[in-house]
């Protein structure tokens, strides 16, 4: 497909993670350059946007004023929009002899829609991983004092509800990472354009997508297991309390029974 951006010698890819989810069903196929992933022209100068349902858009050759207008148009379609989006930028040099990533920039021989979609896929996954890495790091900081308390004193002061909430947040991150962003999967565009696998592999290596996903998965599992263990400890603590309450009630019943019996004998 002939693109208006073909006359460029340099181009900047600008990726923005805007929210948890982007409803793409509202776009008409007739208005799109491609559907997997959804790709549109944003302005009259040929600026392009690649949209992903997990809340990321990747812009090529879009002026800032047009970017602001486009994001404003997308707001009704966003679930849980973020106050400040995560942003990643990457330079693209065109007219080079080799295709790949060099010195943090992408080198292309020519521009094509498929190449821009491959680059956008890797950029979007990098943004999602960056956000989740921050969230998991925050949870690590919160859960470490509880684990330290358990190791030092053999007890935890947090409630079951709080700990189960942490488990739920970790499961949600894992669901979004695996289910929505499909970070471990290659983009669908490679099925029709297998000659671009080398470009995607270069992008994947540049952002260390596989190793970061693996490390994040291990951290998610560790946090979830730790929170579950702390929750079990708390539940056992509450169960022991309940057992003592039952014992006290039984003793109270025995005392009352003995009191009544002694009273009847004395009476």
Short mmCIF file of C-alpha atoms in Angstrom, two decimals, residues 30-153:
data_model
loop_
_atom_site.label_atom_id
_atom_site.label_comp_id
_atom_site.label_asym_id
_atom_site.label_seq_id
_atom_site.Cartn_x
_atom_site.Cartn_y
_atom_site.Cartn_z
CA UNK A 30 -13.99 1.25 5.53
CA UNK A 31 -12.15 4.04 7.39
CA UNK A 32 -9.09 1.88 8.16
CA UNK A 33 -5.85 1.15 6.35
CA UNK A 34 -5.74 -2.25 8.06
CA UNK A 35 -7.62 -4.12 10.78
CA UNK A 36 -5.04 -6.45 12.41
CA UNK A 37 -3.85 -4.36 14.10
CA UNK A 38 -6.27 -1.51 13.49
CA UNK A 39 -4.44 1.19 11.50
CA UNK A 40 -5.80 4.60 10.50
CA UNK A 41 -4.75 7.81 8.85
CA UNK A 42 -4.93 10.57 11.45
CA UNK A 43 -4.46 13.72 9.38
CA UNK A 44 -4.26 15.03 5.82
CA UNK A 45 -0.46 14.82 5.84
CA UNK A 46 -0.50 11.03 6.00
CA UNK A 47 0.11 10.63 9.73
CA UNK A 48 -0.73 7.10 10.87
CA UNK A 49 -2.04 5.62 14.12
CA UNK A 50 -1.88 1.93 15.03
CA UNK A 51 -4.35 1.04 17.79
CA UNK A 52 -4.31 -1.89 20.21
CA UNK A 53 -7.20 -3.04 22.39
CA UNK A 54 -5.01 -3.07 25.52
CA UNK A 55 -4.96 0.74 25.51
CA UNK A 56 -1.90 1.56 23.38
CA UNK A 57 -1.71 3.75 20.29
CA UNK A 58 1.41 4.16 18.17
CA UNK A 59 1.68 7.31 16.03
CA UNK A 60 3.86 7.94 12.97
CA UNK A 61 4.36 11.38 11.50
CA UNK A 62 1.54 12.94 13.54
CA UNK A 63 1.90 16.57 14.62
CA UNK A 64 1.35 17.31 18.30
CA UNK A 65 -1.88 19.29 17.73
CA UNK A 66 -3.31 16.40 15.70
CA UNK A 67 -2.17 13.96 18.36
CA UNK A 68 -4.07 15.90 21.05
CA UNK A 69 -7.24 15.95 18.91
CA UNK A 70 -6.97 12.24 18.15
CA UNK A 71 -6.50 11.27 21.80
CA UNK A 72 -9.46 13.45 22.77
CA UNK A 73 -11.55 11.60 20.20
CA UNK A 74 -10.49 8.25 21.70
CA UNK A 75 -11.34 9.13 25.32
CA UNK A 76 -14.95 7.83 25.20
CA UNK A 77 -13.57 4.49 24.00
CA UNK A 78 -11.07 4.08 26.85
CA UNK A 79 -11.63 2.03 29.99
CA UNK A 80 -9.93 3.50 33.07
CA UNK A 81 -7.94 6.21 31.22
CA UNK A 82 -4.65 7.05 32.93
CA UNK A 83 -4.06 10.63 34.18
CA UNK A 84 -0.62 10.60 32.56
CA UNK A 85 0.05 8.11 29.75
CA UNK A 86 3.16 5.97 29.52
CA UNK A 87 5.17 7.15 26.48
CA UNK A 88 7.90 5.56 24.39
CA UNK A 89 9.54 7.12 21.32
CA UNK A 90 11.80 5.62 18.71
CA UNK A 91 13.52 7.07 15.65
CA UNK A 92 13.16 5.37 12.28
CA UNK A 93 15.78 5.92 9.56
CA UNK A 94 14.69 5.13 6.01
CA UNK A 95 16.77 4.36 2.93
CA UNK A 96 19.28 2.14 4.72
CA UNK A 97 20.85 -1.01 3.32
CA UNK A 98 19.91 -3.20 6.28
CA UNK A 99 16.69 -3.67 8.25
CA UNK A 100 16.81 -3.87 12.03
CA UNK A 101 17.57 -1.96 15.21
CA UNK A 102 20.89 -0.17 15.58
CA UNK A 103 21.92 2.19 18.38
CA UNK A 104 18.35 2.39 19.67
CA UNK A 105 16.86 3.38 16.30
CA UNK A 106 15.14 1.36 13.58
CA UNK A 107 16.74 1.15 10.14
CA UNK A 108 14.51 0.43 7.13
CA UNK A 109 15.18 0.21 3.43
CA UNK A 110 11.70 1.48 2.58
CA UNK A 111 8.51 2.27 4.47
CA UNK A 112 5.55 -0.08 4.26
CA UNK A 113 2.39 -0.39 6.30
CA UNK A 114 3.41 -3.88 7.42
CA UNK A 115 6.78 -2.71 8.72
CA UNK A 116 5.17 0.11 10.68
CA UNK A 117 2.69 -2.37 12.20
CA UNK A 118 5.50 -4.72 13.27
CA UNK A 119 7.36 -1.84 14.93
CA UNK A 120 4.15 -0.68 16.60
CA UNK A 121 3.47 -4.16 18.00
CA UNK A 122 6.87 -4.33 19.72
CA UNK A 123 6.63 -0.74 21.01
CA UNK A 124 3.17 -1.37 22.46
CA UNK A 125 4.27 -4.54 24.26
CA UNK A 126 7.27 -2.71 25.67
CA UNK A 127 4.97 -0.04 27.12
CA UNK A 128 2.65 -2.60 28.71
CA UNK A 129 5.61 -4.41 30.27
CA UNK A 130 7.01 -1.11 31.58
CA UNK A 131 3.74 -0.28 33.33
CA UNK A 132 3.33 -3.75 34.82
CA UNK A 133 6.94 -3.79 36.01
CA UNK A 134 6.27 -0.56 37.92
CA UNK A 135 3.06 -1.97 39.44
CA UNK A 136 4.74 -5.21 40.49
CA UNK A 137 7.69 -3.31 41.98
CA UNK A 138 5.22 -1.28 44.08
CA UNK A 139 3.55 -4.48 45.31
CA UNK A 140 6.95 -5.94 46.19
CA UNK A 141 7.64 -2.89 48.35
CA UNK A 142 4.28 -3.27 50.10
CA UNK A 143 4.41 -6.99 50.75
CA UNK A 144 8.04 -7.19 51.91
CA UNK A 145 7.36 -5.67 55.39
CA UNK A 146 4.59 -8.22 55.96
CA UNK A 147 6.90 -11.11 55.05
CA UNK A 148 9.59 -9.62 57.31
CA UNK A 149 7.08 -9.36 60.16
CA UNK A 150 6.16 -13.01 59.71
CA UNK A 151 9.84 -14.04 59.70
CA UNK A 152 10.68 -11.96 62.80
CA UNK A 153 7.61 -12.42 64.98
#
